[in-house]
Amino acid sequence: MKKIFKNKAAFISIVFIAIVVFIAVFAPFIAPYDPASQDLSNRLAAPSAVHLLGTDDLGRDVFSRMVYGARVSMSVGFFAAFLTVLIGAVLGMLSGYFGGATDSIIMRFTDIVLCFPTFFLILLVIAFFEPNIYSVMIVIGLTSWTGLARIVRAEVLSIREREFVLASKMLAVSKPRLFFVHILPNIISPIIVYAAIAVGGAILIESGLSFLGLGVQPPMSSWGQILMQGKDYIYVAWWLSVFPGMVILLTVLSFNLIGEALRDILDPKET
Amino acid sequence: MFQYLVKRLLYSIPIIIGITVLTFGVMYFTPGKPIDTMTDFNPQITSEAKERLVKLYGLDKPVHVQYWNWLKRVAVFDFGKSFKDGRPASEKIIERLPATILLNVLSIILMLVIAVPVGIYSAVRKYSLFDRVLTVVVFVCFSAPVFWVALMLMIVFGLWLGWFPISGLTSFDFSELSFFGKTWDLASHLVLPVIVSTLGSFAVLSRYIRSGMLDVLKQDYIKTAYSKGLSERQVIFNHALKNALLPLITIIGLSIPGLIGGSFIIETVFSYPGMGRLGFDAIMARDYPVIMGIGVISAFLTLLGNIIADVLYAVADPRIRYR
């Protein structure tokens, strides 16, 4: 744990994420305006001391909308990543541990899901169910687990035959105990790394969906959605497109850098 | 080799079946019926006419019968008629396919041209300034929202500098242009979409090549080559390169679904007349035949790409065949 703070990039990333999470949690106290209150006399105002990041086409304060958007983006990111990790890790472990028919079925299913462009599947399901924050979270989680399932399976396969597993089997350790106490701790590092990167990935997908109008719906705001509204005013109001994009980029970058730092720390053989 | 090929093809049969089941399943279990778009906005429709429509499309039959009937048509490449304009869905998809394939093939080529030298250089000069700067660039490219990069490039190169057109594939006066004029027109329309679709995957690919090269450089035969007194250039280009680039074949195969998936956003942002844009429009209009056609076709393309990658790998690396 100490090591991660020594890695400069990772340290800055953690601080950045902490700030964004803080802003998301305390959004009502931080946002200077109501994110939904319109002021049509003050449309598309440039960034100034009154409106830090300017206003949008309905005169809403962009900074306040971004602050509330952090809530949506972060919760989608964390929840979708949680679901991704849950599905991927469980399927991977089942597949690797039991082998045989279980393994074949799970891995063929993974292959099939991998054949579809993920974004197409997501678009499809979202468009037909109601697009809202919950369906977005769930669908992203349901479609992003394939890589992790393969990684976990490979890890379990390599650990299954090791002496300490055989030894615990001979000592008649119960199956759940063997699984959770002896096998899981040995495969946890790739899972943690994948989780960190998955949060960033989910935020990217959510912003893409919102950009296409299929993410969270107004009056709720997300970073991708602000961008979507901004793209029509790109000639007259650049601040509507530039800032949300920068924030998405920095947030996703932070998660990726944390993932990379964790990979270095948890798995010293990699360079 | 022949045996390997047969094995590989047999192995893909269950996957093909799975692709059709999943496509059909997703459409079957999502709320709403395919005929809703025809009936919902038609106030004059009687329940009798509705029933006739249900019968016409076979929606009253059990799931497996519906699936089987659909599968029989898919086998002869018939996805039904588009709800939007009544043209066969397969025809609509096929006329859009070349544009998408063009975009993706160009992106893959550009991706290789940049990623290979960059990946190798940063492996050979590990932790040099270049390697570190590159690592940052890679992470930024990998983390940037594709559509946002597209927007920013459109502003800078399309609006401010006016170098490239920002939407479509051809100009209005395309048909009147000379051959060279046409080529130039196409090329300038392709620049921005190709750059955007290359950015993310180039970043990932150069990382893979870097770590592949680092692995190879640790091998004993590289040490042997150095101790024979060969120059660094000879060792890297004659001994290390081939082995380091092997995994590339698989990675390109695996990146196909990502590229096709990325086309949905990129084509939509640039109003590029490809399959992705057609797919997005079809999804928004609930045009079932077109959606299902695109699902099946893009999954098949991916599968085909993976099979070709595996076979090429087996050709390039004899060890694989005997496993």
PDB file of C-alpha atoms in Angstrom, chain B residues 5-289:
ATOM      1  CA  LEU B   5      -7.448 -25.940 -40.218  1.00  0.00           C
ATOM      2  CA  VAL B   6     -10.218 -28.545 -40.034  1.00  0.00           C
ATOM      3  CA  LYS B   7     -10.081 -28.527 -36.241  1.00  0.00           C
ATOM      4  CA  ARG B   8     -10.265 -24.756 -36.161  1.00  0.00           C
ATOM      5  CA  LEU B   9     -13.265 -24.708 -38.499  1.00  0.00           C
ATOM      6  CA  LEU B  10     -15.130 -27.411 -36.591  1.00  0.00           C
ATOM      7  CA  TYR B  11     -14.511 -25.497 -33.398  1.00  0.00           C
ATOM      8  CA  SER B  12     -16.229 -22.440 -34.831  1.00  0.00           C
ATOM      9  CA  ILE B  13     -19.499 -24.245 -35.607  1.00  0.00           C
ATOM     10  CA  PRO B  14     -20.884 -24.005 -32.055  1.00  0.00           C
ATOM     11  CA  ILE B  15     -19.807 -20.367 -32.003  1.00  0.00           C
ATOM     12  CA  ILE B  16     -21.717 -19.629 -35.203  1.00  0.00           C
ATOM     13  CA  ILE B  17     -24.806 -21.247 -33.709  1.00  0.00           C
ATOM     14  CA  GLY B  18     -24.241 -19.281 -30.524  1.00  0.00           C
ATOM     15  CA  ILE B  19     -24.003 -16.013 -32.445  1.00  0.00           C
ATOM     16  CA  THR B  20     -27.384 -16.595 -34.063  1.00  0.00           C
ATOM     17  CA  VAL B  21     -28.971 -17.718 -30.776  1.00  0.00           C
ATOM     18  CA  LEU B  22     -27.654 -14.654 -28.946  1.00  0.00           C
ATOM     19  CA  THR B  23     -28.768 -12.245 -31.677  1.00  0.00           C
ATOM     20  CA  PHE B  24     -32.194 -13.788 -31.818  1.00  0.00           C
ATOM     21  CA  GLY B  25     -32.418 -14.017 -28.032  1.00  0.00           C
ATOM     22  CA  VAL B  26     -31.551 -10.376 -27.425  1.00  0.00           C
ATOM     23  CA  MET B  27     -34.199  -9.277 -29.913  1.00  0.00           C
ATOM     24  CA  TYR B  28     -36.770 -11.735 -28.637  1.00  0.00           C
ATOM     25  CA  PHE B  29     -36.465 -10.851 -24.976  1.00  0.00           C
ATOM     26  CA  THR B  30     -36.234  -7.078 -25.293  1.00  0.00           C
ATOM     27  CA  PRO B  31     -39.568  -5.446 -24.596  1.00  0.00           C
ATOM     28  CA  GLY B  32     -41.832  -4.573 -27.492  1.00  0.00           C
ATOM     29  CA  LYS B  33     -42.752  -6.493 -30.584  1.00  0.00           C
ATOM     30  CA  PRO B  34     -41.239  -5.898 -34.023  1.00  0.00           C
ATOM     31  CA  ILE B  35     -44.610  -4.802 -35.365  1.00  0.00           C
ATOM     32  CA  ASP B  36     -45.074  -2.147 -32.661  1.00  0.00           C
ATOM     33  CA  THR B  37     -43.546   0.523 -34.862  1.00  0.00           C
ATOM     34  CA  MET B  38     -46.201  -0.206 -37.477  1.00  0.00           C
ATOM     35  CA  THR B  39     -49.141  -0.416 -35.107  1.00  0.00           C
ATOM     36  CA  ASP B  40     -48.403   2.096 -32.337  1.00  0.00           C
ATOM     37  CA  PHE B  41     -48.565   5.171 -34.506  1.00  0.00           C
ATOM     38  CA  ASN B  42     -51.514   4.034 -36.538  1.00  0.00           C
ATOM     39  CA  PRO B  43     -54.712   5.014 -34.718  1.00  0.00           C
ATOM     40  CA  GLN B  44     -56.921   3.322 -37.283  1.00  0.00           C
ATOM     41  CA  ILE B  45     -55.479  -0.119 -36.816  1.00  0.00           C
ATOM     42  CA  THR B  46     -57.985  -2.724 -35.635  1.00  0.00           C
ATOM     43  CA  SER B  47     -57.120  -5.572 -33.341  1.00  0.00           C
ATOM     44  CA  GLU B  48     -57.963  -7.855 -36.238  1.00  0.00           C
ATOM     45  CA  ALA B  49     -55.393  -6.234 -38.490  1.00  0.00           C
ATOM     46  CA  LYS B  50     -52.909  -6.448 -35.645  1.00  0.00           C
ATOM     47  CA  GLU B  51     -53.508 -10.161 -35.389  1.00  0.00           C
ATOM     48  CA  ARG B  52     -53.028 -10.533 -39.097  1.00  0.00           C
ATOM     49  CA  LEU B  53     -49.674  -8.786 -38.845  1.00  0.00           C
ATOM     50  CA  VAL B  54     -48.673 -11.029 -35.947  1.00  0.00           C
ATOM     51  CA  LYS B  55     -49.567 -14.077 -38.069  1.00  0.00           C
ATOM     52  CA  LEU B  56     -47.829 -12.663 -41.132  1.00  0.00           C
ATOM     53  CA  TYR B  57     -44.523 -12.355 -39.279  1.00  0.00           C
ATOM     54  CA  GLY B  58     -45.039 -15.656 -37.464  1.00  0.00           C
ATOM     55  CA  LEU B  59     -44.952 -13.951 -34.057  1.00  0.00           C
ATOM     56  CA  ASP B  60     -47.689 -16.240 -32.722  1.00  0.00           C
ATOM     57  CA  LYS B  61     -45.541 -19.340 -33.025  1.00  0.00           C
ATOM     58  CA  PRO B  62     -43.408 -20.736 -30.168  1.00  0.00           C
ATOM     59  CA  VAL B  63     -39.887 -19.336 -29.731  1.00  0.00           C
ATOM     60  CA  HIS B  64     -37.980 -22.269 -31.151  1.00  0.00           C
ATOM     61  CA  VAL B  65     -40.147 -22.321 -34.289  1.00  0.00           C
ATOM     62  CA  GLN B  66     -39.637 -18.587 -34.760  1.00  0.00           C
ATOM     63  CA  TYR B  67     -35.882 -19.032 -34.281  1.00  0.00           C
ATOM     64  CA  TRP B  68     -35.746 -21.933 -36.729  1.00  0.00           C
ATOM     65  CA  ASN B  69     -37.660 -20.031 -39.387  1.00  0.00           C
ATOM     66  CA  TRP B  70     -35.390 -17.032 -38.939  1.00  0.00           C
ATOM     67  CA  LEU B  71     -32.284 -19.207 -39.044  1.00  0.00           C
ATOM     68  CA  LYS B  72     -33.389 -20.850 -42.301  1.00  0.00           C
ATOM     69  CA  ARG B  73     -33.644 -17.424 -43.902  1.00  0.00           C
ATOM     70  CA  VAL B  74     -30.369 -16.211 -42.406  1.00  0.00           C
ATOM     71  CA  ALA B  75     -28.647 -19.259 -43.903  1.00  0.00           C
ATOM     72  CA  VAL B  76     -29.464 -17.909 -47.357  1.00  0.00           C
ATOM     73  CA  PHE B  77     -28.569 -14.397 -46.257  1.00  0.00           C
ATOM     74  CA  ASP B  78     -32.132 -13.151 -46.041  1.00  0.00           C
ATOM     75  CA  PHE B  79     -32.721 -10.994 -42.984  1.00  0.00           C
ATOM     76  CA  GLY B  80     -36.127  -9.821 -44.104  1.00  0.00           C
ATOM     77  CA  LYS B  81     -37.207  -6.432 -45.326  1.00  0.00           C
ATOM     78  CA  SER B  82     -36.311  -3.195 -43.588  1.00  0.00           C
ATOM     79  CA  PHE B  83     -39.319  -1.716 -41.777  1.00  0.00           C
ATOM     80  CA  LYS B  84     -38.188   1.713 -42.842  1.00  0.00           C
ATOM     81  CA  ASP B  85     -38.227   1.541 -46.636  1.00  0.00           C
ATOM     82  CA  GLY B  86     -39.130  -2.064 -47.428  1.00  0.00           C
ATOM     83  CA  ARG B  87     -35.800  -2.841 -49.044  1.00  0.00           C
ATOM     84  CA  PRO B  88     -34.101  -6.141 -48.147  1.00  0.00           C
ATOM     85  CA  ALA B  89     -32.014  -5.640 -44.996  1.00  0.00           C
ATOM     86  CA  SER B  90     -29.105  -7.619 -46.445  1.00  0.00           C
ATOM     87  CA  GLU B  91     -28.981  -5.301 -49.449  1.00  0.00           C
ATOM     88  CA  LYS B  92     -28.911  -2.223 -47.220  1.00  0.00           C
ATOM     89  CA  ILE B  93     -26.124  -3.674 -45.119  1.00  0.00           C
ATOM     90  CA  ILE B  94     -24.033  -4.835 -48.063  1.00  0.00           C
ATOM     91  CA  GLU B  95     -24.055  -1.427 -49.701  1.00  0.00           C
ATOM     92  CA  ARG B  96     -22.742   0.101 -46.452  1.00  0.00           C
ATOM     93  CA  LEU B  97     -20.199  -2.614 -45.728  1.00  0.00           C
ATOM     94  CA  PRO B  98     -17.388  -1.448 -48.081  1.00  0.00           C
ATOM     95  CA  ALA B  99     -17.220   1.969 -46.392  1.00  0.00           C
ATOM     96  CA  THR B 100     -16.867   0.395 -42.946  1.00  0.00           C
ATOM     97  CA  ILE B 101     -14.314  -2.155 -44.130  1.00  0.00           C
ATOM     98  CA  LEU B 102     -12.351   0.618 -45.857  1.00  0.00           C
ATOM     99  CA  LEU B 103     -12.298   2.664 -42.657  1.00  0.00           C
ATOM    100  CA  ASN B 104     -11.214  -0.292 -40.528  1.00  0.00           C
ATOM    101  CA  VAL B 105      -8.583  -1.649 -42.921  1.00  0.00           C
ATOM    102  CA  LEU B 106      -7.015   1.807 -43.238  1.00  0.00           C
ATOM    103  CA  SER B 107      -7.051   2.152 -39.442  1.00  0.00           C
ATOM    104  CA  ILE B 108      -5.384  -1.223 -38.978  1.00  0.00           C
ATOM    105  CA  ILE B 109      -2.683  -0.314 -41.506  1.00  0.00           C
ATOM    106  CA  LEU B 110      -2.049   3.080 -39.927  1.00  0.00           C
ATOM    107  CA  MET B 111      -2.095   1.474 -36.489  1.00  0.00           C
ATOM    108  CA  LEU B 112       0.612  -1.018 -37.517  1.00  0.00           C
ATOM    109  CA  VAL B 113       2.722   1.577 -39.272  1.00  0.00           C
ATOM    110  CA  ILE B 114       2.846   3.669 -36.097  1.00  0.00           C
ATOM    111  CA  ALA B 115       2.651   1.084 -33.336  1.00  0.00           C
ATOM    112  CA  VAL B 116       5.314  -1.367 -34.535  1.00  0.00           C
ATOM    113  CA  PRO B 117       8.291   1.009 -34.743  1.00  0.00           C
ATOM    114  CA  VAL B 118       7.148   2.921 -31.684  1.00  0.00           C
ATOM    115  CA  GLY B 119       6.664  -0.237 -29.589  1.00  0.00           C
ATOM    116  CA  ILE B 120      10.002  -1.689 -30.633  1.00  0.00           C
ATOM    117  CA  TYR B 121      11.896   1.533 -30.071  1.00  0.00           C
ATOM    118  CA  SER B 122      10.508   2.020 -26.588  1.00  0.00           C
ATOM    119  CA  ALA B 123      11.324  -1.603 -25.681  1.00  0.00           C
ATOM    120  CA  VAL B 124      14.886  -1.323 -26.935  1.00  0.00           C
ATOM    121  CA  ARG B 125      15.370   2.019 -25.180  1.00  0.00           C
ATOM    122  CA  LYS B 126      13.421   1.072 -22.103  1.00  0.00           C
ATOM    123  CA  TYR B 127      12.948   3.914 -19.572  1.00  0.00           C
ATOM    124  CA  SER B 128      14.517   6.425 -21.938  1.00  0.00           C
ATOM    125  CA  LEU B 129      12.913   9.840 -22.265  1.00  0.00           C
ATOM    126  CA  PHE B 130      11.195   8.683 -25.475  1.00  0.00           C
ATOM    127  CA  ASP B 131       9.798   5.594 -23.756  1.00  0.00           C
ATOM    128  CA  ARG B 132       8.448   7.623 -20.862  1.00  0.00           C
ATOM    129  CA  VAL B 133       6.892  10.317 -23.030  1.00  0.00           C
ATOM    130  CA  LEU B 134       5.377   7.593 -25.140  1.00  0.00           C
ATOM    131  CA  THR B 135       3.916   5.830 -22.129  1.00  0.00           C
ATOM    132  CA  VAL B 136       2.124   9.043 -21.207  1.00  0.00           C
ATOM    133  CA  VAL B 137       0.865   9.523 -24.774  1.00  0.00           C
ATOM    134  CA  VAL B 138      -0.359   5.943 -24.855  1.00  0.00           C
ATOM    135  CA  PHE B 139      -2.290   6.314 -21.624  1.00  0.00           C
ATOM    136  CA  VAL B 140      -3.850   9.578 -22.717  1.00  0.00           C
ATOM    137  CA  CYS B 141      -4.935   8.114 -26.077  1.00  0.00           C
ATOM    138  CA  PHE B 142      -6.316   5.080 -24.327  1.00  0.00           C
ATOM    139  CA  SER B 143      -8.311   7.169 -21.831  1.00  0.00           C
ATOM    140  CA  ALA B 144      -9.747   9.803 -24.162  1.00  0.00           C
ATOM    141  CA  PRO B 145     -13.406   9.494 -25.143  1.00  0.00           C
ATOM    142  CA  VAL B 146     -13.403   8.719 -28.867  1.00  0.00           C
ATOM    143  CA  PHE B 147     -16.285  11.033 -29.719  1.00  0.00           C
ATOM    144  CA  TRP B 148     -14.690  13.912 -27.848  1.00  0.00           C
ATOM    145  CA  VAL B 149     -11.403  13.508 -29.700  1.00  0.00           C
ATOM    146  CA  ALA B 150     -13.451  13.438 -32.891  1.00  0.00           C
ATOM    147  CA  LEU B 151     -15.179  16.689 -31.922  1.00  0.00           C
ATOM    148  CA  MET B 152     -11.914  18.411 -31.035  1.00  0.00           C
ATOM    149  CA  LEU B 153     -10.280  17.327 -34.309  1.00  0.00           C
ATOM    150  CA  MET B 154     -13.339  18.531 -36.186  1.00  0.00           C
ATOM    151  CA  ILE B 155     -13.012  21.956 -34.569  1.00  0.00           C
ATOM    152  CA  VAL B 156      -9.277  22.299 -35.129  1.00  0.00           C
ATOM    153  CA  PHE B 157      -8.746  20.714 -38.542  1.00  0.00           C
ATOM    154  CA  GLY B 158     -12.203  21.082 -39.978  1.00  0.00           C
ATOM    155  CA  LEU B 159     -13.296  24.512 -38.806  1.00  0.00           C
ATOM    156  CA  TRP B 160     -10.268  26.536 -37.762  1.00  0.00           C
ATOM    157  CA  LEU B 161      -7.751  25.278 -40.269  1.00  0.00           C
ATOM    158  CA  GLY B 162     -10.268  24.066 -42.821  1.00  0.00           C
ATOM    159  CA  TRP B 163      -7.933  21.291 -43.992  1.00  0.00           C
ATOM    160  CA  PHE B 164     -10.406  18.436 -44.041  1.00  0.00           C
ATOM    161  CA  PRO B 165     -14.136  18.058 -44.520  1.00  0.00           C
ATOM    162  CA  ILE B 166     -15.821  17.010 -41.280  1.00  0.00           C
ATOM    163  CA  SER B 167     -18.647  14.797 -42.393  1.00  0.00           C
ATOM    164  CA  GLY B 168     -19.671  12.215 -44.945  1.00  0.00           C
ATOM    165  CA  LEU B 169     -17.462  10.254 -47.308  1.00  0.00           C
ATOM    166  CA  THR B 170     -17.814  12.283 -50.501  1.00  0.00           C
ATOM    167  CA  SER B 171     -18.590  15.863 -51.465  1.00  0.00           C
ATOM    168  CA  PHE B 172     -21.815  16.897 -53.202  1.00  0.00           C
ATOM    169  CA  ASP B 173     -20.112  17.293 -56.564  1.00  0.00           C
ATOM    170  CA  PHE B 174     -18.403  13.904 -56.280  1.00  0.00           C
ATOM    171  CA  SER B 175     -19.868  12.400 -59.436  1.00  0.00           C
ATOM    172  CA  GLU B 176     -18.571  15.261 -61.575  1.00  0.00           C
ATOM    173  CA  LEU B 177     -14.985  14.958 -60.392  1.00  0.00           C
ATOM    174  CA  SER B 178     -12.177  13.367 -62.400  1.00  0.00           C
ATOM    175  CA  PHE B 179     -10.637  10.105 -61.206  1.00  0.00           C
ATOM    176  CA  PHE B 180      -7.889  11.890 -59.294  1.00  0.00           C
ATOM    177  CA  GLY B 181     -10.347  14.405 -57.996  1.00  0.00           C
ATOM    178  CA  LYS B 182     -12.486  11.553 -56.690  1.00  0.00           C
ATOM    179  CA  THR B 183      -9.548   9.843 -55.021  1.00  0.00           C
ATOM    180  CA  TRP B 184      -8.473  13.103 -53.413  1.00  0.00           C
ATOM    181  CA  ASP B 185     -12.014  13.830 -52.270  1.00  0.00           C
ATOM    182  CA  LEU B 186     -12.387  10.379 -50.694  1.00  0.00           C
ATOM    183  CA  ALA B 187      -8.984  10.565 -49.051  1.00  0.00           C
ATOM    184  CA  SER B 188      -9.593  13.950 -47.474  1.00  0.00           C
ATOM    185  CA  HIS B 189     -12.926  12.769 -46.083  1.00  0.00           C
ATOM    186  CA  LEU B 190     -11.245   9.708 -44.611  1.00  0.00           C
ATOM    187  CA  VAL B 191      -8.411  11.475 -42.783  1.00  0.00           C
ATOM    188  CA  LEU B 192     -10.207  12.458 -39.587  1.00  0.00           C
ATOM    189  CA  PRO B 193     -12.301   9.279 -39.107  1.00  0.00           C
ATOM    190  CA  VAL B 194      -9.243   7.085 -39.685  1.00  0.00           C
ATOM    191  CA  ILE B 195      -7.124   9.086 -37.231  1.00  0.00           C
ATOM    192  CA  VAL B 196      -9.818   8.907 -34.563  1.00  0.00           C
ATOM    193  CA  SER B 197     -10.395   5.214 -34.999  1.00  0.00           C
ATOM    194  CA  THR B 198      -6.650   4.533 -34.912  1.00  0.00           C
ATOM    195  CA  LEU B 199      -5.837   6.495 -31.740  1.00  0.00           C
ATOM    196  CA  GLY B 200      -7.138   4.146 -29.058  1.00  0.00           C
ATOM    197  CA  SER B 201      -6.085   0.889 -30.650  1.00  0.00           C
ATOM    198  CA  PHE B 202      -2.654   2.166 -31.635  1.00  0.00           C
ATOM    199  CA  ALA B 203      -2.015   2.938 -27.978  1.00  0.00           C
ATOM    200  CA  VAL B 204      -2.915  -0.552 -26.818  1.00  0.00           C
ATOM    201  CA  LEU B 205      -1.041  -2.234 -29.660  1.00  0.00           C
ATOM    202  CA  SER B 206       2.210  -0.377 -29.050  1.00  0.00           C
ATOM    203  CA  ARG B 207       2.063  -1.456 -25.395  1.00  0.00           C
ATOM    204  CA  TYR B 208       1.669  -5.079 -26.451  1.00  0.00           C
ATOM    205  CA  ILE B 209       4.567  -4.829 -28.875  1.00  0.00           C
ATOM    206  CA  ARG B 210       6.711  -3.170 -26.238  1.00  0.00           C
ATOM    207  CA  SER B 211       6.096  -5.889 -23.661  1.00  0.00           C
ATOM    208  CA  GLY B 212       6.411  -8.639 -26.307  1.00  0.00           C
ATOM    209  CA  MET B 213       9.750  -7.230 -27.391  1.00  0.00           C
ATOM    210  CA  LEU B 214      10.935  -6.934 -23.785  1.00  0.00           C
ATOM    211  CA  ASP B 215      10.128 -10.618 -23.246  1.00  0.00           C
ATOM    212  CA  VAL B 216      12.023 -11.630 -26.346  1.00  0.00           C
ATOM    213  CA  LEU B 217      15.031  -9.491 -25.458  1.00  0.00           C
ATOM    214  CA  LYS B 218      15.386 -11.460 -22.218  1.00  0.00           C
ATOM    215  CA  GLN B 219      15.719 -14.781 -24.061  1.00  0.00           C
ATOM    216  CA  ASP B 220      18.975 -16.719 -24.159  1.00  0.00           C
ATOM    217  CA  TYR B 221      19.275 -16.721 -27.930  1.00  0.00           C
ATOM    218  CA  ILE B 222      19.393 -12.939 -27.907  1.00  0.00           C
ATOM    219  CA  LYS B 223      22.285 -13.060 -25.454  1.00  0.00           C
ATOM    220  CA  THR B 224      23.932 -15.595 -27.748  1.00  0.00           C
ATOM    221  CA  ALA B 225      23.444 -13.318 -30.709  1.00  0.00           C
ATOM    222  CA  TYR B 226      25.015 -10.418 -28.833  1.00  0.00           C
ATOM    223  CA  SER B 227      27.930 -12.527 -27.617  1.00  0.00           C
ATOM    224  CA  LYS B 228      28.588 -13.642 -31.194  1.00  0.00           C
ATOM    225  CA  GLY B 229      29.486 -10.002 -31.695  1.00  0.00           C
ATOM    226  CA  LEU B 230      26.493  -9.018 -33.806  1.00  0.00           C
ATOM    227  CA  SER B 231      25.518  -5.386 -33.818  1.00  0.00           C
ATOM    228  CA  GLU B 232      22.426  -4.257 -31.954  1.00  0.00           C
ATOM    229  CA  ARG B 233      20.730  -3.520 -35.245  1.00  0.00           C
ATOM    230  CA  GLN B 234      21.320  -7.057 -36.508  1.00  0.00           C
ATOM    231  CA  VAL B 235      20.162  -8.655 -33.267  1.00  0.00           C
ATOM    232  CA  ILE B 236      16.984  -6.646 -33.163  1.00  0.00           C
ATOM    233  CA  PHE B 237      15.974  -6.850 -36.776  1.00  0.00           C
ATOM    234  CA  ASN B 238      17.157 -10.369 -37.614  1.00  0.00           C
ATOM    235  CA  HIS B 239      16.682 -12.218 -34.357  1.00  0.00           C
ATOM    236  CA  ALA B 240      14.236 -10.508 -32.061  1.00  0.00           C
ATOM    237  CA  LEU B 241      11.749  -8.823 -34.334  1.00  0.00           C
ATOM    238  CA  LYS B 242      10.086 -11.887 -35.844  1.00  0.00           C
ATOM    239  CA  ASN B 243       9.352 -13.439 -32.482  1.00  0.00           C
ATOM    240  CA  ALA B 244       8.228 -10.211 -30.920  1.00  0.00           C
ATOM    241  CA  LEU B 245       5.750  -9.569 -33.718  1.00  0.00           C
ATOM    242  CA  LEU B 246       4.131 -13.023 -33.590  1.00  0.00           C
ATOM    243  CA  PRO B 247       1.450 -12.138 -31.025  1.00  0.00           C
ATOM    244  CA  LEU B 248       0.519  -9.208 -33.241  1.00  0.00           C
ATOM    245  CA  ILE B 249      -1.452 -11.527 -35.494  1.00  0.00           C
ATOM    246  CA  THR B 250      -3.728 -12.569 -32.656  1.00  0.00           C
ATOM    247  CA  ILE B 251      -4.043  -9.072 -31.277  1.00  0.00           C
ATOM    248  CA  ILE B 252      -5.189  -7.704 -34.617  1.00  0.00           C
ATOM    249  CA  GLY B 253      -7.730 -10.534 -34.825  1.00  0.00           C
ATOM    250  CA  LEU B 254      -8.974  -9.707 -31.348  1.00  0.00           C
ATOM    251  CA  SER B 255      -9.210  -5.989 -32.048  1.00  0.00           C
ATOM    252  CA  ILE B 256     -11.747  -6.423 -34.852  1.00  0.00           C
ATOM    253  CA  PRO B 257     -14.865  -6.330 -32.656  1.00  0.00           C
ATOM    254  CA  GLY B 258     -13.481  -3.232 -30.956  1.00  0.00           C
ATOM    255  CA  LEU B 259     -12.937  -1.526 -34.293  1.00  0.00           C
ATOM    256  CA  ILE B 260     -16.394  -2.434 -35.557  1.00  0.00           C
ATOM    257  CA  GLY B 261     -17.898  -1.361 -32.227  1.00  0.00           C
ATOM    258  CA  GLY B 262     -15.949   1.888 -32.398  1.00  0.00           C
ATOM    259  CA  SER B 263     -17.364   2.453 -35.878  1.00  0.00           C
ATOM    260  CA  PHE B 264     -20.797   2.944 -34.337  1.00  0.00           C
ATOM    261  CA  ILE B 265     -19.676   6.098 -32.542  1.00  0.00           C
ATOM    262  CA  ILE B 266     -17.157   7.336 -35.091  1.00  0.00           C
ATOM    263  CA  GLU B 267     -19.481   6.881 -38.047  1.00  0.00           C
ATOM    264  CA  THR B 268     -22.284   8.589 -36.171  1.00  0.00           C
ATOM    265  CA  VAL B 269     -20.134  11.590 -35.225  1.00  0.00           C
ATOM    266  CA  PHE B 270     -18.721  12.014 -38.733  1.00  0.00           C
ATOM    267  CA  SER B 271     -22.003  11.132 -40.515  1.00  0.00           C
ATOM    268  CA  TYR B 272     -19.929   8.487 -42.271  1.00  0.00           C
ATOM    269  CA  PRO B 273     -22.080   6.288 -44.506  1.00  0.00           C
ATOM    270  CA  GLY B 274     -20.992   2.917 -43.114  1.00  0.00           C
ATOM    271  CA  MET B 275     -22.538  -0.050 -41.354  1.00  0.00           C
ATOM    272  CA  GLY B 276     -22.110   1.504 -37.909  1.00  0.00           C
ATOM    273  CA  ARG B 277     -24.185   4.536 -38.789  1.00  0.00           C
ATOM    274  CA  LEU B 278     -26.796   2.304 -40.420  1.00  0.00           C
ATOM    275  CA  GLY B 279     -26.831   0.206 -37.251  1.00  0.00           C
ATOM    276  CA  PHE B 280     -27.292   3.218 -35.010  1.00  0.00           C
ATOM    277  CA  ASP B 281     -30.125   4.571 -37.149  1.00  0.00           C
ATOM    278  CA  ALA B 282     -31.717   1.110 -37.251  1.00  0.00           C
ATOM    279  CA  ILE B 283     -31.549   0.797 -33.473  1.00  0.00           C
ATOM    280  CA  MET B 284     -33.133   4.216 -33.007  1.00  0.00           C
ATOM    281  CA  ALA B 285     -35.901   3.330 -35.491  1.00  0.00           C
ATOM    282  CA  ARG B 286     -36.307  -0.202 -34.097  1.00  0.00           C
ATOM    283  CA  ASP B 287     -35.752  -1.620 -37.542  1.00  0.00           C
ATOM    284  CA  TYR B 288     -35.494  -5.256 -36.399  1.00  0.00           C
ATOM    285  CA  PRO B 289     -34.407  -6.908 -39.675  1.00  0.00           C
TER     286      PRO B 289
END
